[in-house]
Tab-separated table of N, CA and C in Angstrom:
chain	number	residue	atom	x	y	z
Y	1010	ASP	N	0.165	27.530	-11.661
Y	1010	ASP	CA	1.587	27.704	-11.481
Y	1010	ASP	C	2.304	27.234	-12.743
Y	1011	ALA	N	3.084	28.096	-13.344
Y	1011	ALA	CA	3.764	27.800	-14.597
Y	1011	ALA	C	4.778	26.679	-14.444
Y	1012	ASP	N	5.325	26.485	-13.230
Y	1012	ASP	CA	6.339	25.463	-13.020
Y	1012	ASP	C	5.760	24.110	-12.603
Y	1013	ALA	N	4.445	23.976	-12.573
Y	1013	ALA	CA	3.810	22.759	-12.063
Y	1013	ALA	C	4.174	21.527	-12.874
Y	1014	ASP	N	4.459	21.663	-14.158
Y	1014	ASP	CA	4.774	20.513	-14.997
Y	1014	ASP	C	6.252	20.439	-15.357
Y	1015	VAL	N	7.094	21.126	-14.616
Y	1015	VAL	CA	8.517	21.196	-14.933
Y	1015	VAL	C	9.293	20.166	-14.128
Y	1016	ILE	N	10.163	19.454	-14.809
Y	1016	ILE	CA	11.089	18.549	-14.153
Y	1016	ILE	C	12.481	19.105	-14.393
Y	1017	GLU	N	13.204	19.330	-13.307
Y	1017	GLU	CA	14.560	19.845	-13.413
Y	1017	GLU	C	15.544	18.744	-13.060
Y	1018	ILE	N	16.461	18.450	-13.965
Y	1018	ILE	CA	17.522	17.491	-13.695
Y	1018	ILE	C	18.839	18.196	-13.998
Y	1019	PRO	N	19.597	18.517	-12.950
Y	1019	PRO	CA	20.842	19.247	-13.177
Y	1019	PRO	C	21.886	18.358	-13.855
Y	1020	THR	N	22.742	18.963	-14.626
Y	1020	THR	CA	23.788	18.209	-15.313
Y	1020	THR	C	25.082	18.160	-14.536
Y	1021	GLY	N	25.241	19.046	-13.552
Y	1021	GLY	CA	26.509	19.090	-12.842
Y	1021	GLY	C	26.469	18.576	-11.422
Y	1022	GLY	N	25.347	18.084	-10.945
Y	1022	GLY	CA	25.255	17.639	-9.553
Y	1022	GLY	C	24.367	16.430	-9.432
Y	1023	THR	N	24.001	16.109	-8.197
Y	1023	THR	CA	23.182	14.928	-7.955
Y	1023	THR	C	21.754	15.269	-7.571
Y	1024	ASP	N	21.416	16.559	-7.424
Y	1024	ASP	CA	20.069	16.939	-7.022
Y	1024	ASP	C	19.088	16.779	-8.171
Y	1025	VAL	N	17.891	16.322	-7.854
Y	1025	VAL	CA	16.811	16.214	-8.829
Y	1025	VAL	C	15.563	16.776	-8.176
Y	1026	THR	N	14.870	17.691	-8.865
Y	1026	THR	CA	13.631	18.261	-8.362
Y	1026	THR	C	12.495	17.819	-9.270
Y	1027	ILE	N	11.465	17.243	-8.660
Y	1027	ILE	CA	10.304	16.803	-9.423
Y	1027	ILE	C	9.076	17.421	-8.786
Y	1028	VAL	N	8.277	18.102	-9.595
Y	1028	VAL	CA	7.024	18.679	-9.135
Y	1028	VAL	C	5.921	17.845	-9.772
Y	1029	GLY	N	5.085	17.225	-8.956
Y	1029	GLY	CA	4.042	16.347	-9.471
Y	1029	GLY	C	4.395	14.904	-9.197
Y	1030	LYS	N	3.920	13.984	-10.053
Y	1030	LYS	CA	4.125	12.550	-9.880
Y	1030	LYS	C	5.314	12.085	-10.701
Y	1031	LEU	N	6.002	11.061	-10.217
Y	1031	LEU	CA	7.080	10.429	-10.950
Y	1031	LEU	C	6.665	8.996	-11.209
Y	1032	THR	N	6.644	8.612	-12.466
Y	1032	THR	CA	6.354	7.244	-12.824
Y	1032	THR	C	7.609	6.650	-13.446
Y	1033	ALA	N	8.108	5.591	-12.838
Y	1033	ALA	CA	9.280	4.904	-13.360
Y	1033	ALA	C	8.796	3.585	-13.944
Y	1034	GLY	N	8.694	3.527	-15.254
Y	1034	GLY	CA	8.083	2.365	-15.878
Y	1034	GLY	C	6.628	2.342	-15.479
Y	1035	LYS	N	6.195	1.272	-14.843
Y	1035	LYS	CA	4.829	1.177	-14.356
Y	1035	LYS	C	4.752	1.421	-12.859
Y	1036	ILE	N	5.874	1.803	-12.250
Y	1036	ILE	CA	5.914	1.980	-10.801
Y	1036	ILE	C	5.626	3.435	-10.468
Y	1037	LEU	N	4.564	3.687	-9.749
Y	1037	LEU	CA	4.192	5.026	-9.347
Y	1037	LEU	C	4.762	5.288	-7.963
Y	1038	LEU	N	5.573	6.309	-7.843
Y	1038	LEU	CA	6.269	6.569	-6.587
Y	1038	LEU	C	5.567	7.642	-5.777
Y	1039	GLY	N	5.314	7.369	-4.520
Y	1039	GLY	CA	4.887	8.390	-3.594
Y	1039	GLY	C	3.398	8.588	-3.395
Y	1040	ASN	N	2.535	8.098	-4.265
Y	1040	ASN	CA	1.109	8.320	-4.076
Y	1040	ASN	C	0.554	7.434	-2.969
Y	1041	THR	N	-0.370	7.996	-2.192
Y	1041	THR	CA	-1.007	7.258	-1.105
Y	1041	THR	C	-2.512	7.357	-1.244
Y	1042	SER	N	-3.171	6.210	-1.150
Y	1042	SER	CA	-4.627	6.154	-1.137
Y	1042	SER	C	-5.081	6.104	0.314
Y	1043	THR	N	-5.979	6.998	0.694
Y	1043	THR	CA	-6.550	6.997	2.033
Y	1043	THR	C	-8.040	6.732	1.898
Y	1044	ALA	N	-8.502	5.610	2.465
Y	1044	ALA	CA	-9.894	5.220	2.305
Y	1044	ALA	C	-10.506	4.885	3.659
Y	1045	THR	N	-11.632	5.513	3.968
Y	1045	THR	CA	-12.358	5.211	5.198
Y	1045	THR	C	-13.518	4.288	4.870
Y	1046	GLY	N	-14.078	3.691	5.887
Y	1046	GLY	CA	-15.240	2.831	5.688
Y	1046	GLY	C	-14.931	1.584	4.902
Y	1047	GLN	N	-13.736	1.026	5.080
Y	1047	GLN	CA	-13.335	-0.146	4.319
Y	1047	GLN	C	-13.785	-1.427	4.998
Y	1048	GLY	N	-14.200	-2.378	4.195
Y	1048	GLY	CA	-14.595	-3.690	4.657
Y	1048	GLY	C	-15.046	-4.511	3.466
Y	1049	GLY	N	-15.273	-5.781	3.685
Y	1049	GLY	CA	-15.667	-6.654	2.594
Y	1049	GLY	C	-14.505	-6.888	1.649
Y	1050	SER	N	-14.815	-7.228	0.407
Y	1050	SER	CA	-13.783	-7.477	-0.592
Y	1050	SER	C	-13.280	-6.144	-1.143
Y	1051	THR	N	-11.972	-5.915	-1.044
Y	1051	THR	CA	-11.358	-4.657	-1.464
Y	1051	THR	C	-10.186	-4.970	-2.377
Y	1052	THR	N	-10.157	-4.328	-3.546
Y	1052	THR	CA	-9.056	-4.499	-4.484
Y	1052	THR	C	-8.234	-3.220	-4.502
Y	1053	LEU	N	-6.966	-3.309	-4.128
Y	1053	LEU	CA	-6.080	-2.150	-4.120
Y	1053	LEU	C	-5.644	-1.827	-5.545
Y	1054	ASP	N	-5.591	-0.533	-5.877
Y	1054	ASP	CA	-5.173	-0.093	-7.217
Y	1054	ASP	C	-3.699	0.292	-7.170
Y	1055	PHE	N	-2.842	-0.678	-7.468
Y	1055	PHE	CA	-1.403	-0.461	-7.425
Y	1055	PHE	C	-0.911	0.434	-8.552
Y	1056	SER	N	-1.675	0.580	-9.626
Y	1056	SER	CA	-1.240	1.455	-10.721
Y	1056	SER	C	-1.426	2.922	-10.361
Y	1057	ALA	N	-2.290	3.222	-9.413
Y	1057	ALA	CA	-2.545	4.608	-9.016
Y	1057	ALA	C	-1.850	4.989	-7.718
Y	1058	ASN	N	-1.491	3.989	-6.901
Y	1058	ASN	CA	-0.940	4.286	-5.576
Y	1058	ASN	C	0.178	3.332	-5.209
Y	1059	GLN	N	1.083	3.844	-4.395
Y	1059	GLN	CA	2.168	3.033	-3.856
Y	1059	GLN	C	1.856	2.599	-2.427
Y	1060	ASN	N	1.181	3.476	-1.677
Y	1060	ASN	CA	0.856	3.232	-0.269
Y	1060	ASN	C	-0.655	3.313	-0.089
Y	1061	PHE	N	-1.136	2.591	0.922
Y	1061	PHE	CA	-2.572	2.512	1.162
Y	1061	PHE	C	-2.854	2.651	2.653
Y	1062	VAL	N	-3.822	3.505	3.012
Y	1062	VAL	CA	-4.271	3.663	4.387
Y	1062	VAL	C	-5.757	3.320	4.394
Y	1063	LEU	N	-6.103	2.242	5.079
Y	1063	LEU	CA	-7.474	1.745	5.086
Y	1063	LEU	C	-8.030	1.783	6.503
Y	1064	THR	N	-9.097	2.537	6.700
Y	1064	THR	CA	-9.786	2.567	7.988
Y	1064	THR	C	-10.916	1.554	7.918
Y	1065	LEU	N	-10.831	0.526	8.761
Y	1065	LEU	CA	-11.760	-0.602	8.693
Y	1065	LEU	C	-13.027	-0.348	9.494
Y	1066	THR	N	-14.154	-0.685	8.892
Y	1066	THR	CA	-15.429	-0.649	9.598
Y	1066	THR	C	-16.053	-2.039	9.674
Y	1067	SER	N	-15.417	-3.012	9.016
Y	1067	SER	CA	-15.833	-4.408	9.101
Y	1067	SER	C	-14.664	-5.269	8.632
Y	1068	ASN	N	-14.841	-6.595	8.726
Y	1068	ASN	CA	-13.800	-7.502	8.260
Y	1068	ASN	C	-13.493	-7.197	6.796
Y	1069	ILE	N	-12.211	-7.360	6.401
Y	1069	ILE	CA	-11.796	-7.010	5.045
Y	1069	ILE	C	-11.044	-8.175	4.407
Y	1070	THR	N	-11.248	-8.338	3.108
Y	1070	THR	CA	-10.480	-9.274	2.298
Y	1070	THR	C	-9.784	-8.479	1.217
Y	1071	LEU	N	-8.449	-8.578	1.158
Y	1071	LEU	CA	-7.726	-7.952	0.055
Y	1071	LEU	C	-7.810	-8.895	-1.132
Y	1072	ALA	N	-8.634	-8.506	-2.113
Y	1072	ALA	CA	-8.829	-9.315	-3.315
Y	1072	ALA	C	-7.607	-9.188	-4.220
Y	1073	ASN	N	-7.392	-10.192	-5.054
Y	1073	ASN	CA	-6.256	-10.170	-5.964
Y	1073	ASN	C	-6.373	-9.003	-6.936
Y	1074	PRO	N	-5.324	-8.177	-7.023
Y	1074	PRO	CA	-5.334	-7.057	-7.966
Y	1074	PRO	C	-4.837	-7.503	-9.337
Y	1075	SER	N	-4.949	-6.617	-10.314
Y	1075	SER	CA	-4.379	-6.872	-11.639
Y	1075	SER	C	-3.485	-5.706	-12.051
Y	1076	THR	N	-3.201	-4.817	-11.114
Y	1076	THR	CA	-2.514	-3.567	-11.443
Y	1076	THR	C	-1.121	-3.448	-10.844
Y	1077	GLU	N	-0.643	-4.468	-10.118
Y	1077	GLU	CA	0.669	-4.389	-9.496
Y	1077	GLU	C	1.762	-4.493	-10.563
Y	1078	ALA	N	2.938	-3.915	-10.265
Y	1078	ALA	CA	4.084	-3.955	-11.176
Y	1078	ALA	C	5.277	-4.551	-10.443
Y	1079	VAL	N	5.982	-5.436	-11.104
Y	1079	VAL	CA	7.157	-6.061	-10.506
Y	1079	VAL	C	8.134	-4.976	-10.072
Y	1080	GLY	N	8.597	-5.081	-8.836
Y	1080	GLY	CA	9.520	-4.105	-8.268
Y	1080	GLY	C	8.840	-3.039	-7.432
Y	1081	GLN	N	7.531	-2.958	-7.508
Y	1081	GLN	CA	6.792	-1.969	-6.714
Y	1081	GLN	C	6.855	-2.354	-5.248
Y	1082	ALA	N	6.991	-1.352	-4.392
Y	1082	ALA	CA	7.045	-1.582	-2.950
Y	1082	ALA	C	6.354	-0.436	-2.237
Y	1083	GLY	N	5.874	-0.690	-1.044
Y	1083	GLY	CA	5.214	0.345	-0.254
Y	1083	GLY	C	4.700	-0.235	1.033
Y	1084	VAL	N	3.680	0.414	1.587
Y	1084	VAL	CA	3.075	-0.059	2.823
Y	1084	VAL	C	1.554	-0.040	2.704
Y	1085	ILE	N	0.947	-0.924	3.483
Y	1085	ILE	CA	-0.501	-0.951	3.638
Y	1085	ILE	C	-0.760	-0.728	5.122
Y	1086	VAL	N	-1.515	0.310	5.443
Y	1086	VAL	CA	-1.813	0.664	6.827
Y	1086	VAL	C	-3.278	0.338	7.098
Y	1087	PHE	N	-3.522	-0.349	8.199
Y	1087	PHE	CA	-4.883	-0.672	8.624
Y	1087	PHE	C	-5.166	0.043	9.936
Y	1088	ILE	N	-6.279	0.763	10.007
Y	1088	ILE	CA	-6.701	1.455	11.219
Y	1088	ILE	C	-8.038	0.854	11.640
Y	1089	GLN	N	-8.116	0.402	12.879
Y	1089	GLN	CA	-9.364	-0.167	13.396
Y	1089	GLN	C	-10.309	0.965	13.799
Y	1090	ASP	N	-11.511	0.956	13.244
Y	1090	ASP	CA	-12.546	1.923	13.608
Y	1090	ASP	C	-13.667	1.155	14.289
Y	1091	GLY	N	-13.507	0.916	15.565
Y	1091	GLY	CA	-14.466	0.116	16.313
Y	1091	GLY	C	-13.824	-1.150	16.855
Y	1092	GLY	N	-12.761	-1.601	16.213
Y	1092	GLY	CA	-12.002	-2.742	16.720
Y	1092	GLY	C	-12.514	-4.085	16.261
Y	1093	SER	N	-11.649	-5.074	16.366
Y	1093	SER	CA	-11.917	-6.498	16.131
Y	1093	SER	C	-12.137	-6.889	14.676
Y	1094	ASP	N	-11.874	-6.003	13.713
Y	1094	ASP	CA	-12.029	-6.370	12.299
Y	1094	ASP	C	-10.845	-7.220	11.862
Y	1095	THR	N	-11.110	-8.220	11.034
Y	1095	THR	CA	-10.078	-9.165	10.615
Y	1095	THR	C	-9.657	-8.916	9.171
Y	1096	LEU	N	-8.515	-9.499	8.797
Y	1096	LEU	CA	-7.958	-9.380	7.452
Y	1096	LEU	C	-7.830	-10.765	6.839
Y	1097	SER	N	-8.377	-10.913	5.632
Y	1097	SER	CA	-8.156	-12.111	4.822
Y	1097	SER	C	-7.435	-11.677	3.555
Y	1098	LEU	N	-6.691	-12.607	2.960
Y	1098	LEU	CA	-5.845	-12.259	1.825
Y	1098	LEU	C	-6.166	-13.102	0.603
Y	1099	GLY	N	-6.192	-12.446	-0.565
Y	1099	GLY	CA	-6.282	-13.164	-1.829
Y	1099	GLY	C	-5.013	-13.973	-2.047
Y	1100	SER	N	-5.031	-14.900	-2.989
Y	1100	SER	CA	-3.919	-15.831	-3.204
Y	1100	SER	C	-2.641	-15.163	-3.698
Y	1101	GLN	N	-2.711	-13.945	-4.221
Y	1101	GLN	CA	-1.501	-13.255	-4.690
Y	1101	GLN	C	-0.688	-12.665	-3.543
Y	1102	TYR	N	-1.304	-12.499	-2.386
Y	1102	TYR	CA	-0.612	-11.952	-1.215
Y	1102	TYR	C	0.073	-13.095	-0.479
Y	1103	LYS	N	1.396	-12.988	-0.300
Y	1103	LYS	CA	2.189	-14.065	0.294
Y	1103	LYS	C	2.739	-13.630	1.650
Y	1104	THR	N	2.588	-14.494	2.650
Y	1104	THR	CA	3.148	-14.255	3.983
Y	1104	THR	C	4.111	-15.396	4.315
Y	1105	VAL	N	4.963	-15.186	5.290
Y	1105	VAL	CA	5.898	-16.223	5.700
Y	1105	VAL	C	5.112	-17.466	6.112
Y	1106	GLY	N	5.420	-18.575	5.508
Y	1106	GLY	CA	4.753	-19.828	5.838
Y	1106	GLY	C	3.271	-19.839	5.508
Y	1107	ASP	N	2.824	-18.921	4.660
Y	1107	ASP	CA	1.394	-18.791	4.335
Y	1107	ASP	C	0.543	-18.721	5.595
Y	1108	ALA	N	1.073	-18.048	6.624
Y	1108	ALA	CA	0.411	-17.998	7.927
Y	1108	ALA	C	-0.710	-16.976	8.002
Y	1109	GLY	N	-0.849	-16.110	6.994
Y	1109	GLY	CA	-1.847	-15.058	7.083
Y	1109	GLY	C	-1.383	-13.963	8.023
Y	1110	ILE	N	-2.265	-13.040	8.310
Y	1110	ILE	CA	-1.926	-11.911	9.187
Y	1110	ILE	C	-3.072	-11.684	10.161
Y	1111	THR	N	-2.735	-11.521	11.424
Y	1111	THR	CA	-3.711	-11.168	12.451
Y	1111	THR	C	-3.489	-9.714	12.823
Y	1112	LEU	N	-4.505	-8.892	12.627
Y	1112	LEU	CA	-4.425	-7.466	12.950
Y	1112	LEU	C	-4.688	-7.234	14.435
Y	1113	SER	N	-4.231	-6.089	14.922
Y	1113	SER	CA	-4.592	-5.642	16.270
Y	1113	SER	C	-6.102	-5.447	16.302
Y	1114	THR	N	-6.703	-5.626	17.462
Y	1114	THR	CA	-8.158	-5.555	17.533
Y	1114	THR	C	-8.702	-4.364	18.309
Y	1115	ALA	N	-7.863	-3.629	19.009
Y	1115	ALA	CA	-8.365	-2.502	19.808
Y	1115	ALA	C	-8.819	-1.364	18.901
Y	1116	ASP	N	-9.874	-0.682	19.320
Y	1116	ASP	CA	-10.370	0.479	18.587
Y	1116	ASP	C	-9.242	1.496	18.431
Y	1117	GLY	N	-9.019	1.954	17.220
Y	1117	GLY	CA	-7.978	2.944	16.952
Y	1117	GLY	C	-6.604	2.359	16.699
Y	1118	SER	N	-6.460	1.029	16.770
Y	1118	SER	CA	-5.162	0.405	16.513
Y	1118	SER	C	-4.706	0.703	15.090
Y	1119	VAL	N	-3.407	0.926	14.938
Y	1119	VAL	CA	-2.803	1.165	13.628
Y	1119	VAL	C	-1.764	0.080	13.387
Y	1120	ASP	N	-1.946	-0.689	12.314
Y	1120	ASP	CA	-1.009	-1.740	11.930
Y	1120	ASP	C	-0.447	-1.401	10.554
Y	1121	ILE	N	0.857	-1.614	10.373
Y	1121	ILE	CA	1.507	-1.297	9.103
Y	1121	ILE	C	2.149	-2.567	8.547
Y	1122	ILE	N	1.853	-2.832	7.274
Y	1122	ILE	CA	2.407	-4.000	6.595
Y	1122	ILE	C	3.190	-3.527	5.369
Y	1123	PRO	N	4.502	-3.765	5.326
Y	1123	PRO	CA	5.252	-3.450	4.116
Y	1123	PRO	C	5.006	-4.528	3.058
Y	1124	TYR	N	5.108	-4.144	1.782
Y	1124	TYR	CA	4.951	-5.132	0.722
Y	1124	TYR	C	5.980	-4.893	-0.381
Y	1125	PHE	N	6.236	-5.950	-1.166
Y	1125	PHE	CA	7.093	-5.885	-2.331
Y	1125	PHE	C	6.517	-6.815	-3.385
Y	1126	VAL	N	6.360	-6.315	-4.607
Y	1126	VAL	CA	5.853	-7.138	-5.704
Y	1126	VAL	C	7.061	-7.814	-6.355
Y	1127	SER	N	7.186	-9.132	-6.149
Y	1127	SER	CA	8.358	-9.868	-6.624
Y	1127	SER	C	8.185	-10.451	-8.019
Y	1128	ALA	N	6.953	-10.674	-8.419
Y	1128	ALA	CA	6.651	-11.244	-9.730
Y	1128	ALA	C	5.182	-10.989	-10.016
Y	1129	ALA	N	4.783	-11.210	-11.257
Y	1129	ALA	CA	3.364	-11.081	-11.581
Y	1129	ALA	C	2.574	-11.994	-10.645
Y	1130	ASP	N	1.544	-11.476	-10.050
Y	1130	ASP	CA	0.679	-12.240	-9.153
Y	1130	ASP	C	1.366	-12.678	-7.863
Y	1131	SER	N	2.397	-11.955	-7.417
Y	1131	SER	CA	3.087	-12.315	-6.182
Y	1131	SER	C	3.450	-11.054	-5.396
Y	1132	ILE	N	2.661	-10.766	-4.356
Y	1132	ILE	CA	2.877	-9.605	-3.500
Y	1132	ILE	C	3.355	-10.130	-2.150
Y	1133	LEU	N	4.643	-9.925	-1.877
Y	1133	LEU	CA	5.234	-10.421	-0.638
Y	1133	LEU	C	4.944	-9.437	0.488
Y	1134	LEU	N	4.371	-9.916	1.577
Y	1134	LEU	CA	4.061	-9.081	2.735
Y	1134	LEU	C	5.117	-9.291	3.810
Y	1135	GLY	N	5.653	-8.200	4.333
Y	1135	GLY	CA	6.702	-8.260	5.337
Y	1135	GLY	C	6.138	-8.347	6.749
Y	1136	ALA	N	7.029	-8.206	7.704
Y	1136	ALA	CA	6.657	-8.274	9.117
Y	1136	ALA	C	5.718	-7.132	9.473
Y	1137	VAL	N	4.643	-7.450	10.153
Y	1137	VAL	CA	3.621	-6.473	10.505
Y	1137	VAL	C	4.062	-5.709	11.752
Y	1138	GLN	N	3.929	-4.392	11.682
Y	1138	GLN	CA	4.142	-3.543	12.854
Y	1138	GLN	C	2.773	-3.340	13.493
Y	1139	LEU	N	2.546	-3.926	14.647
Y	1139	LEU	CA	1.219	-3.950	15.264
Y	1139	LEU	C	1.032	-2.861	16.302
Y	1140	ALA	N	-0.199	-2.403	16.387
Y	1140	ALA	CA	-0.677	-1.530	17.466
Y	1140	ALA	C	0.160	-0.274	17.661
Y	1141	LEU	N	0.495	0.379	16.564
Y	1141	LEU	CA	1.188	1.671	16.671
Y	1141	LEU	C	0.171	2.723	17.083
Y	1142	SER	N	0.624	3.777	17.707
Y	1142	SER	CA	-0.297	4.844	18.097
Y	1142	SER	C	-0.169	5.998	17.121
Y	1143	GLY	N	-1.162	6.882	17.109
Y	1143	GLY	CA	-1.088	8.085	16.297
Y	1143	GLY	C	-1.894	8.037	15.021
Y	1144	ALA	N	-3.036	7.403	15.054
Y	1144	ALA	CA	-3.856	7.287	13.845
Y	1144	ALA	C	-4.207	8.591	13.280
């Protein structure tokens, strides 16, 4: 498609059309990583993705990344495949009161965690939406 690499920014209005990826500084907007069979130590690639969907097959630890950019925000979705898998967090992931996060345990449970990168080595995790349906 000849227009695949075209970015149109009108001069007389507020509409903007972007075909492909938009990178604002180091912040990649809109990309989602979908990974099945997740467990063990897992490092999310924030330079390639804004959102993450992880289907768990065992307990998971989100290891500290080196690719996050200040101002980046998105969601991390956990889907239980078999149930009862737990989440541990590297030291860069921050929760209210450093309380950690307890995921839903039922098979097929979908939990969504919003995040915001506030500083280098600081990924703030928001309130978890637990046990949503529709995996």
